[in-house]
PDB file of C-alpha atoms and ligand atoms in Angstrom:
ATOM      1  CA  UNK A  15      -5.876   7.745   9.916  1.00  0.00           C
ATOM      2  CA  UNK A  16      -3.452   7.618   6.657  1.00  0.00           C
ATOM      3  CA  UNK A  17      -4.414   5.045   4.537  1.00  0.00           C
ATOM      4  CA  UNK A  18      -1.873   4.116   1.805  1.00  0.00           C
ATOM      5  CA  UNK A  19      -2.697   2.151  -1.342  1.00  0.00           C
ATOM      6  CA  UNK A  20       0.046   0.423  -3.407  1.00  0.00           C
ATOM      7  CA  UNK A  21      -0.787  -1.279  -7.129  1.00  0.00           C
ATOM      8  CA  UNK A  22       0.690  -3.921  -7.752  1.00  0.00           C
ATOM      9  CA  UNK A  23       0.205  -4.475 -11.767  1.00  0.00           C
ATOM     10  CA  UNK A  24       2.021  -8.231 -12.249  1.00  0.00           C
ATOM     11  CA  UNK A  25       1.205  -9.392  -8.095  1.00  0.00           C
ATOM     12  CA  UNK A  26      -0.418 -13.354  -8.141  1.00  0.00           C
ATOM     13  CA  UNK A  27      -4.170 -13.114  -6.912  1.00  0.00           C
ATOM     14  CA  UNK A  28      -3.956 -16.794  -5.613  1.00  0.00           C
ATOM     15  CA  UNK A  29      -1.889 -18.027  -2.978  1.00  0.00           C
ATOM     16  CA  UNK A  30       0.079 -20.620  -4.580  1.00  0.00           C
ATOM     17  CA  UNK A  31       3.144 -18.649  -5.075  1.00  0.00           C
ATOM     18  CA  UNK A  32       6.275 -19.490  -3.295  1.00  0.00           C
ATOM     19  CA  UNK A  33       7.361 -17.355  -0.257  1.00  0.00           C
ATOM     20  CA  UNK A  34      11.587 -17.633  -1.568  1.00  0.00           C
ATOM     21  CA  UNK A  35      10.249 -16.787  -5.118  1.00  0.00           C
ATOM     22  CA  UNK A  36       8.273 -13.177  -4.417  1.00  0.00           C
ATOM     23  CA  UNK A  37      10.147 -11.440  -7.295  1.00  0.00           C
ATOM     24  CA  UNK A  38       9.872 -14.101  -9.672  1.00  0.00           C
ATOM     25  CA  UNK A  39       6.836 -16.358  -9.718  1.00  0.00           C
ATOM     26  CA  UNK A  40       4.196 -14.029  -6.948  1.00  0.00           C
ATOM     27  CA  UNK A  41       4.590 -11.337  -9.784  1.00  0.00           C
ATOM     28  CA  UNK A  42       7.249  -8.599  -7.598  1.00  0.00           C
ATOM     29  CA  UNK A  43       4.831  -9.416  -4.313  1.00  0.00           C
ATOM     30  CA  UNK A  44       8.409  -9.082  -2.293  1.00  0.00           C
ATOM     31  CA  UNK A  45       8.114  -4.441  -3.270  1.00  0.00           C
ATOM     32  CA  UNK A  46       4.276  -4.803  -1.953  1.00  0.00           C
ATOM     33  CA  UNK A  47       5.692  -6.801   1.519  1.00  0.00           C
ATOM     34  CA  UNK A  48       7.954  -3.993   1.610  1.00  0.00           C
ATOM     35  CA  UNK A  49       5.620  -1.295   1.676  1.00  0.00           C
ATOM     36  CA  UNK A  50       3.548  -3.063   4.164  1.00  0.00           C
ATOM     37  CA  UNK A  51       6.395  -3.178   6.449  1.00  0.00           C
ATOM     38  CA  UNK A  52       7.367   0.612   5.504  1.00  0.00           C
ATOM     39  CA  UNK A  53       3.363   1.529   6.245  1.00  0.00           C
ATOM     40  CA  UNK A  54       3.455  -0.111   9.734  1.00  0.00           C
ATOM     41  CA  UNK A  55       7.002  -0.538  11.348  1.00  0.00           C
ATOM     42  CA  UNK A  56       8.799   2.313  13.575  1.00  0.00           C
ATOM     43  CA  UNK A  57      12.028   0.683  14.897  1.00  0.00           C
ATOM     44  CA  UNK A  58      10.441  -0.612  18.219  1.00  0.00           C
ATOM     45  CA  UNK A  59       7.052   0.517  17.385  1.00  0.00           C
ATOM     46  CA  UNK A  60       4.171   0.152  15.402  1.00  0.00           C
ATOM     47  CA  UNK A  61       2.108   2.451  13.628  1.00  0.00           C
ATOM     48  CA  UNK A  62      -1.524   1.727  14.784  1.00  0.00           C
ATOM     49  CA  UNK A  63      -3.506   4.547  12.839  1.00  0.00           C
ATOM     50  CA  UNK A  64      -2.626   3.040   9.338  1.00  0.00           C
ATOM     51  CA  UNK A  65      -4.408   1.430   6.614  1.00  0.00           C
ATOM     52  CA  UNK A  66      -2.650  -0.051   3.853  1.00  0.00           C
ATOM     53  CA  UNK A  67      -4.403  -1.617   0.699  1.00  0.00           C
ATOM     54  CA  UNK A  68      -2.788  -4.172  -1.862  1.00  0.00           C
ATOM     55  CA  UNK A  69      -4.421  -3.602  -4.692  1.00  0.00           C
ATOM     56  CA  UNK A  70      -3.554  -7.066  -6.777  1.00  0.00           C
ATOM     57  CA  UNK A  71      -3.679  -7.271 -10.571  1.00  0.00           C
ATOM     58  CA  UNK A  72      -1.481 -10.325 -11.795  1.00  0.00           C
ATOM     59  CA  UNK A  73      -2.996 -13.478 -12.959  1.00  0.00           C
ATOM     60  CA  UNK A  74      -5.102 -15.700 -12.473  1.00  0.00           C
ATOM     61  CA  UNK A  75      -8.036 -13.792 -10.917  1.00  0.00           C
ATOM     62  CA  UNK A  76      -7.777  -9.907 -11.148  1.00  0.00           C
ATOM     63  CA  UNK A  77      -8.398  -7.692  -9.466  1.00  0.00           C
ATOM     64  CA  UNK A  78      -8.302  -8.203  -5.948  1.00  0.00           C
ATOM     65  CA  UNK A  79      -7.849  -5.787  -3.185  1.00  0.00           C
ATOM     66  CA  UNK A  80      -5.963  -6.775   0.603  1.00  0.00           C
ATOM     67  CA  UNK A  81      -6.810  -4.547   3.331  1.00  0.00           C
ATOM     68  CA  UNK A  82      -3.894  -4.061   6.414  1.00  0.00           C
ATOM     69  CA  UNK A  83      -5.849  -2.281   9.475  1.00  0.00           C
ATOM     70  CA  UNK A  84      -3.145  -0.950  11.828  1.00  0.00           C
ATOM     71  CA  UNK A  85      -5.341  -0.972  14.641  1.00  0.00           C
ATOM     72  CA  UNK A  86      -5.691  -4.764  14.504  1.00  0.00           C
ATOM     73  CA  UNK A  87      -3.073  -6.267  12.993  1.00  0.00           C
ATOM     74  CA  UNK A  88      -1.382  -9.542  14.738  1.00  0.00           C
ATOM     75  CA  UNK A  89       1.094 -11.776  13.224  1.00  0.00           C
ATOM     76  CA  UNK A  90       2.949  -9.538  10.643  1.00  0.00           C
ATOM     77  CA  UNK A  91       6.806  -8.966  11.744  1.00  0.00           C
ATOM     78  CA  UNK A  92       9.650  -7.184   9.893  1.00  0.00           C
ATOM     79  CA  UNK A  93      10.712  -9.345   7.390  1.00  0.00           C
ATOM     80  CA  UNK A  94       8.887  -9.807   3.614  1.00  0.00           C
ATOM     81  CA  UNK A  95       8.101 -13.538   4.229  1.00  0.00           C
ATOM     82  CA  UNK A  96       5.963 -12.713   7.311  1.00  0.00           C
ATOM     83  CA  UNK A  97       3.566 -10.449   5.057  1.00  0.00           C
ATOM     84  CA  UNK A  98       4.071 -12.883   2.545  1.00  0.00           C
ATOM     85  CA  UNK A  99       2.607 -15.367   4.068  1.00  0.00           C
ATOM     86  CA  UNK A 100      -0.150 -12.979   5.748  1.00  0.00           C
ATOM     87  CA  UNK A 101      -1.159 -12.222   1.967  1.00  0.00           C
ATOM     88  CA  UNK A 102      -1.086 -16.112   0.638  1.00  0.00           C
ATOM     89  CA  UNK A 103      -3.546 -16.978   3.992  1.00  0.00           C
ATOM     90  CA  UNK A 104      -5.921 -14.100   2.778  1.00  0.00           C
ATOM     91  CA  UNK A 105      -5.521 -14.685  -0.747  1.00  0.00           C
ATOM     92  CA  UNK A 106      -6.348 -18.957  -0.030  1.00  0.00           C
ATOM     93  CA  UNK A 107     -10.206 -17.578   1.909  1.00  0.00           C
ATOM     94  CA  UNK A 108     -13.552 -18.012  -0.310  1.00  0.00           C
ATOM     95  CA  UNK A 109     -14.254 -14.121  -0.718  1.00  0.00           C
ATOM     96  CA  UNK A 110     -16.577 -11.771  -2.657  1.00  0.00           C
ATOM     97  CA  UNK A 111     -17.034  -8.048  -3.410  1.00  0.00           C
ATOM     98  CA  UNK A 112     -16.683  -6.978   0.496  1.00  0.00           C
ATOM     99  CA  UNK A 113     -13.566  -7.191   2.471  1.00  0.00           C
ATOM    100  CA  UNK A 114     -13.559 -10.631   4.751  1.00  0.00           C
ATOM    101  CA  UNK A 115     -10.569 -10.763   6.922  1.00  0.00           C
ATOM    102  CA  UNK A 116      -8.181 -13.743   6.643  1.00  0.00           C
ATOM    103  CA  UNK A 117      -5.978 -13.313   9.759  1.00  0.00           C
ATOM    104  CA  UNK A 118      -6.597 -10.196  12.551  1.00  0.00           C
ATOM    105  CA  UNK A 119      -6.080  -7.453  10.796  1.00  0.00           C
ATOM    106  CA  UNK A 120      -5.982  -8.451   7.255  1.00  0.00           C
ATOM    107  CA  UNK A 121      -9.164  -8.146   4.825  1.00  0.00           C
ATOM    108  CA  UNK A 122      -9.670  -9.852   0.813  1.00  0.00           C
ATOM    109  CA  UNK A 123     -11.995  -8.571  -1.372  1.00  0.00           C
ATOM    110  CA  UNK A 124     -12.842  -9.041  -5.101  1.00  0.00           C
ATOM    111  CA  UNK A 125     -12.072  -5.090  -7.065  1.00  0.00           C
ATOM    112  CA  UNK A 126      -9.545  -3.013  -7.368  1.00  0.00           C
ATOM    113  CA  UNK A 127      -8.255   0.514  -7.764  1.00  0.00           C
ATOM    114  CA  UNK A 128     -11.700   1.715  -9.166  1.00  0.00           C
ATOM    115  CA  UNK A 129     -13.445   0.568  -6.315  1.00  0.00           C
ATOM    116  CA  UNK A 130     -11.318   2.207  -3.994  1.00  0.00           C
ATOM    117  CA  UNK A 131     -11.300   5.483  -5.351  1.00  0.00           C
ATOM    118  CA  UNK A 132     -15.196   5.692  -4.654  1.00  0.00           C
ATOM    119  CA  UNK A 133     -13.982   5.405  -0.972  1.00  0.00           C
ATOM    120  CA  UNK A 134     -11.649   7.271  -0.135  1.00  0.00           C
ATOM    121  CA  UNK A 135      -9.958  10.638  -1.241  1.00  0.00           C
ATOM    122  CA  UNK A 136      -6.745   9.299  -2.793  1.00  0.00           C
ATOM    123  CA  UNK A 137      -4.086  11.252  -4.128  1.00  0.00           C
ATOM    124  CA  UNK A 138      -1.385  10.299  -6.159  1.00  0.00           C
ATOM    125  CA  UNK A 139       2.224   9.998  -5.028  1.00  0.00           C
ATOM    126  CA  UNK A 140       3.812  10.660  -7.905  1.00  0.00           C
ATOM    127  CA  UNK A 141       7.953  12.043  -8.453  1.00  0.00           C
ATOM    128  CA  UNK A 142       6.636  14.774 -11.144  1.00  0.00           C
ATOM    129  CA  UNK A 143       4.165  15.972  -8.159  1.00  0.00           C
ATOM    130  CA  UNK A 144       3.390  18.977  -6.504  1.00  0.00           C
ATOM    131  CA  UNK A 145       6.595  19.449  -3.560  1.00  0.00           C
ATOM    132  CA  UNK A 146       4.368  17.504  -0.766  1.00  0.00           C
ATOM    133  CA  UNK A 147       6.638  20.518   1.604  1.00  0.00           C
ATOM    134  CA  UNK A 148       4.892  22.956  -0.152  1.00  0.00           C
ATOM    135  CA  UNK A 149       1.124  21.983   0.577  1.00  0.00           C
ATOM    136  CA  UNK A 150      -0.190  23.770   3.703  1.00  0.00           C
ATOM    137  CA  UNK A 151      -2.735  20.453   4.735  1.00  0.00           C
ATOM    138  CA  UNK A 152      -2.029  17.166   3.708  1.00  0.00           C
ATOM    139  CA  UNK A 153      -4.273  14.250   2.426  1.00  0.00           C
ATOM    140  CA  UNK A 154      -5.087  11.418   4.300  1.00  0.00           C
ATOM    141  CA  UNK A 155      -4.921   8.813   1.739  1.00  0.00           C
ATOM    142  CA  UNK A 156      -2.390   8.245  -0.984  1.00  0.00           C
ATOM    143  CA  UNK A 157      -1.883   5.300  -3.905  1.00  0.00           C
ATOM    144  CA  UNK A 158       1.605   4.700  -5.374  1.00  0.00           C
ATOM    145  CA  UNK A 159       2.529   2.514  -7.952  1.00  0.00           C
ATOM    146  CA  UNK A 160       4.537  -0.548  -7.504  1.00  0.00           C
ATOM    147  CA  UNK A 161       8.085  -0.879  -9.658  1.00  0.00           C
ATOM    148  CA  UNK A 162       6.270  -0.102 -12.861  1.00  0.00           C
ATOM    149  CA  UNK A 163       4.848   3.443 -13.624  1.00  0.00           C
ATOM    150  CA  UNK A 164       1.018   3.972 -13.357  1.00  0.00           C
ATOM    151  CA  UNK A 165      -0.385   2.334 -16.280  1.00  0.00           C
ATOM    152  CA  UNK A 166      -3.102   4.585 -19.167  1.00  0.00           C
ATOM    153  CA  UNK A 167      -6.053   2.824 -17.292  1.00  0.00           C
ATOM    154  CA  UNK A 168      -4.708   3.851 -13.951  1.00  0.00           C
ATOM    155  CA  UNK A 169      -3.838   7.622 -14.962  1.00  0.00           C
ATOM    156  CA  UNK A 170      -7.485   7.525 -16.509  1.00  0.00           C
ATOM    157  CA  UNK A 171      -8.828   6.776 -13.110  1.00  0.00           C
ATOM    158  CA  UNK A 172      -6.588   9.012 -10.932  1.00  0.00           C
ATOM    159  CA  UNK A 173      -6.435  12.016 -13.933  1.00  0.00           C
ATOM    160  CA  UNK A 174      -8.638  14.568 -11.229  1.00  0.00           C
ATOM    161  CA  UNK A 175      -6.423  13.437  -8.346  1.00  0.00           C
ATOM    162  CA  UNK A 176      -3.976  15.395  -6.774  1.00  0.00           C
ATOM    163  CA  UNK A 177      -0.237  14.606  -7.466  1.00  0.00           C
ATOM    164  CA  UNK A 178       2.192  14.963  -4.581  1.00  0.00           C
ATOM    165  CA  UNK A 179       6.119  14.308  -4.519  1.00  0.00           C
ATOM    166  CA  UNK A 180       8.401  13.599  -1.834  1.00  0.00           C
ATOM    167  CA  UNK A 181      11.648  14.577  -3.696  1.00  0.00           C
ATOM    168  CA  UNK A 182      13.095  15.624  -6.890  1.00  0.00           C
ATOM    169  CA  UNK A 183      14.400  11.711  -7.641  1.00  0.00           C
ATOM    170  CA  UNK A 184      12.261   8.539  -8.325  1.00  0.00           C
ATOM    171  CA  UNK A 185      12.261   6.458  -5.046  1.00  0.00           C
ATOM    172  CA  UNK A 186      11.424   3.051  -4.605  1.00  0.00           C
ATOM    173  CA  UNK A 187       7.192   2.265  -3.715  1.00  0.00           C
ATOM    174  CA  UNK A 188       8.294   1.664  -0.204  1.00  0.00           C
ATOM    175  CA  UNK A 189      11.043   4.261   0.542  1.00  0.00           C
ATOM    176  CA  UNK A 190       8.591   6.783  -1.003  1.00  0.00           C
ATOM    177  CA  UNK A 191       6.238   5.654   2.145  1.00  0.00           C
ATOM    178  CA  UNK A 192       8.919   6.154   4.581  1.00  0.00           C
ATOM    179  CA  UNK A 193       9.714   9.655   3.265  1.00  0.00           C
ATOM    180  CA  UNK A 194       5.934  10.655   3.115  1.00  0.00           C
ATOM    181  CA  UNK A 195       5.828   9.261   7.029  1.00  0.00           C
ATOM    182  CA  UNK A 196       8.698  11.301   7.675  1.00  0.00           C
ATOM    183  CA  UNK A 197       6.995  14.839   6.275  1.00  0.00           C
ATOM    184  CA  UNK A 198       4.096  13.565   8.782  1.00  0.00           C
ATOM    185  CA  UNK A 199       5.655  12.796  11.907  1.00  0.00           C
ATOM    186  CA  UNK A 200       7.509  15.996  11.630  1.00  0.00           C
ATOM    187  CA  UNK A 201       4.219  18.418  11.035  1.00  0.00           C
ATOM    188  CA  UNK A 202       2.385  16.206  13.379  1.00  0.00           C
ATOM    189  CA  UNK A 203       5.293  16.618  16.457  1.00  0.00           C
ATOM    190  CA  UNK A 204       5.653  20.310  15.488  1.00  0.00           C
ATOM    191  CA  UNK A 205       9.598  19.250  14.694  1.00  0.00           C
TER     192      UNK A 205
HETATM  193  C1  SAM B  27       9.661   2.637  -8.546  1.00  0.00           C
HETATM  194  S1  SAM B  27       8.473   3.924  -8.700  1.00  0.00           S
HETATM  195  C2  SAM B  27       7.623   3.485 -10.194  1.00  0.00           C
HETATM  196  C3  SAM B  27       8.473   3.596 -11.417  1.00  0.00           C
HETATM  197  C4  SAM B  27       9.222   4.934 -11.503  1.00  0.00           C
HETATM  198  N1  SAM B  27       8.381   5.925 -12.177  1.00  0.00           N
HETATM  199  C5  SAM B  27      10.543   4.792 -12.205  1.00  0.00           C
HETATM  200  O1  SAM B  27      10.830   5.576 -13.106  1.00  0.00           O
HETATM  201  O2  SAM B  27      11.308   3.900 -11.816  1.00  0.00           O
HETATM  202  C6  SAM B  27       7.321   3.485  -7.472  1.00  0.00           C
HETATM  203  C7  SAM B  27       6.302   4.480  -7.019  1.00  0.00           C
HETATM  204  O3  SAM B  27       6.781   5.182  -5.878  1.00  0.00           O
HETATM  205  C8  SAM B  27       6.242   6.482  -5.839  1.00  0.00           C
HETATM  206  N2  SAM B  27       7.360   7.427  -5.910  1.00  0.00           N
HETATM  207  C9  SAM B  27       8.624   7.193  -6.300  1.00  0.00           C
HETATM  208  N3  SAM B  27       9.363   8.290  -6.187  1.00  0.00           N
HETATM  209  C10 SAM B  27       8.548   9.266  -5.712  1.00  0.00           C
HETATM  210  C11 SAM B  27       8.727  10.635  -5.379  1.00  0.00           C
HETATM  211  N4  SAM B  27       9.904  11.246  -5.518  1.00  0.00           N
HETATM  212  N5  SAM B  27       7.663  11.312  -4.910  1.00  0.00           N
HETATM  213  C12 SAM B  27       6.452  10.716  -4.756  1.00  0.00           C
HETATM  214  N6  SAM B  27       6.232   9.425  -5.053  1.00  0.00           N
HETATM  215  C13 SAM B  27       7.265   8.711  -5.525  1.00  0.00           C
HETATM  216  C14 SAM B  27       5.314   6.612  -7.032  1.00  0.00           C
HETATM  217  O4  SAM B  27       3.998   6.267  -6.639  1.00  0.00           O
HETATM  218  C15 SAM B  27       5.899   5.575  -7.977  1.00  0.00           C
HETATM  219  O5  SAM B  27       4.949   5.140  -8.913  1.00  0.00           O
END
């Protein structure tokens, strides 16, 4: 299982924002669709041993965290509207501090990236990181930042974690995802 954890620092926690305005008014929600779709879509194929978590921190009720389970997720399809709208249906459910799932395959809960850490082993995907090429067994979970760098609160949190890169240049949240899937599929096949 890789489970992948994006933070998005300005990304609406209600589900009033407009699916043609995701950059604007939903607080850059259109980078988080993307890196749903780069956690789950192969070009005919879909990858079924993925988690991906949303972790939400724009207004008006932060933080909240989205949970995409590979294994059952229906209804999402290539395009950034279709998670769009699969995050406004979970983000419109009554929910509290454990996940409750909105549509198959897609959990809300109240907490963020704190919470999340306690979880799971997260390292950090991070430019100035150790050469992921270089590391002889790789994680199983990772968090990235959305367009905006890790903030002083979130370093705090992820100071002890370890830092991994997937090049020398700083890549977009979800082409980073598609490189890191890249470095897997290839030790996983034996390529
Ligand atoms: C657009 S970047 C964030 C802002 C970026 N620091 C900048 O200067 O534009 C989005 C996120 O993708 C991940 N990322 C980008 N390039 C990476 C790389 N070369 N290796 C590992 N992760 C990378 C990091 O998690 C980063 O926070």
């Amino acid at each position: 299982m890789l489970r992948l954890a994006v933070v998005g620092h300005l990304a609406r926690t209600s589900g009033d924002f407009n699916l043609s305005d995701m950059p604007g008014g939903a607080g850059r929600m259109d980078v988080l669709c993307r890196c749903v779709n780069a956690s789950f879509f192969l070009s005919h194929e879909f990858r079924r041993d993925v988690e991906c978590y949303l972790v939400l921190l724009g207004g008006p009720d932060s933080p909240k965290t989205l949970r995409f389970s590979g294994e059952h997720l229906r209804y999402l399809s290539p395009d950034e509207r279709s998670a769009g709208s699969l995050i406004k249906k979970a983000l419109a459910i009554p929910l509290g501090e454990e996940f409750r799932e909105s549509t198959p395959g897609v959990q809300v809960r109240r907490g963020g990236l704190a919470e999340l850490l306690e979880e799971h082993p997260f390292a950090v995907l991070d430019e100035g990181g150790t050469d992921v090429r270089k590391i002889a067994t790789l994680p199983e979970a990772y968090v990235l930042s959305d367009h905006l760098d890790f903030t002083s609160g979130d370093m705090e949190l992820l100071s002890t974690r370890e830092r991994i890169s997937v090049g020398p240049l700083p890549l977009h949240a979800d082409h980073a995802i598609t490189v890191l899937h890249n470095e897997i599929d290839r030790r996983r096949s034996g390529w």
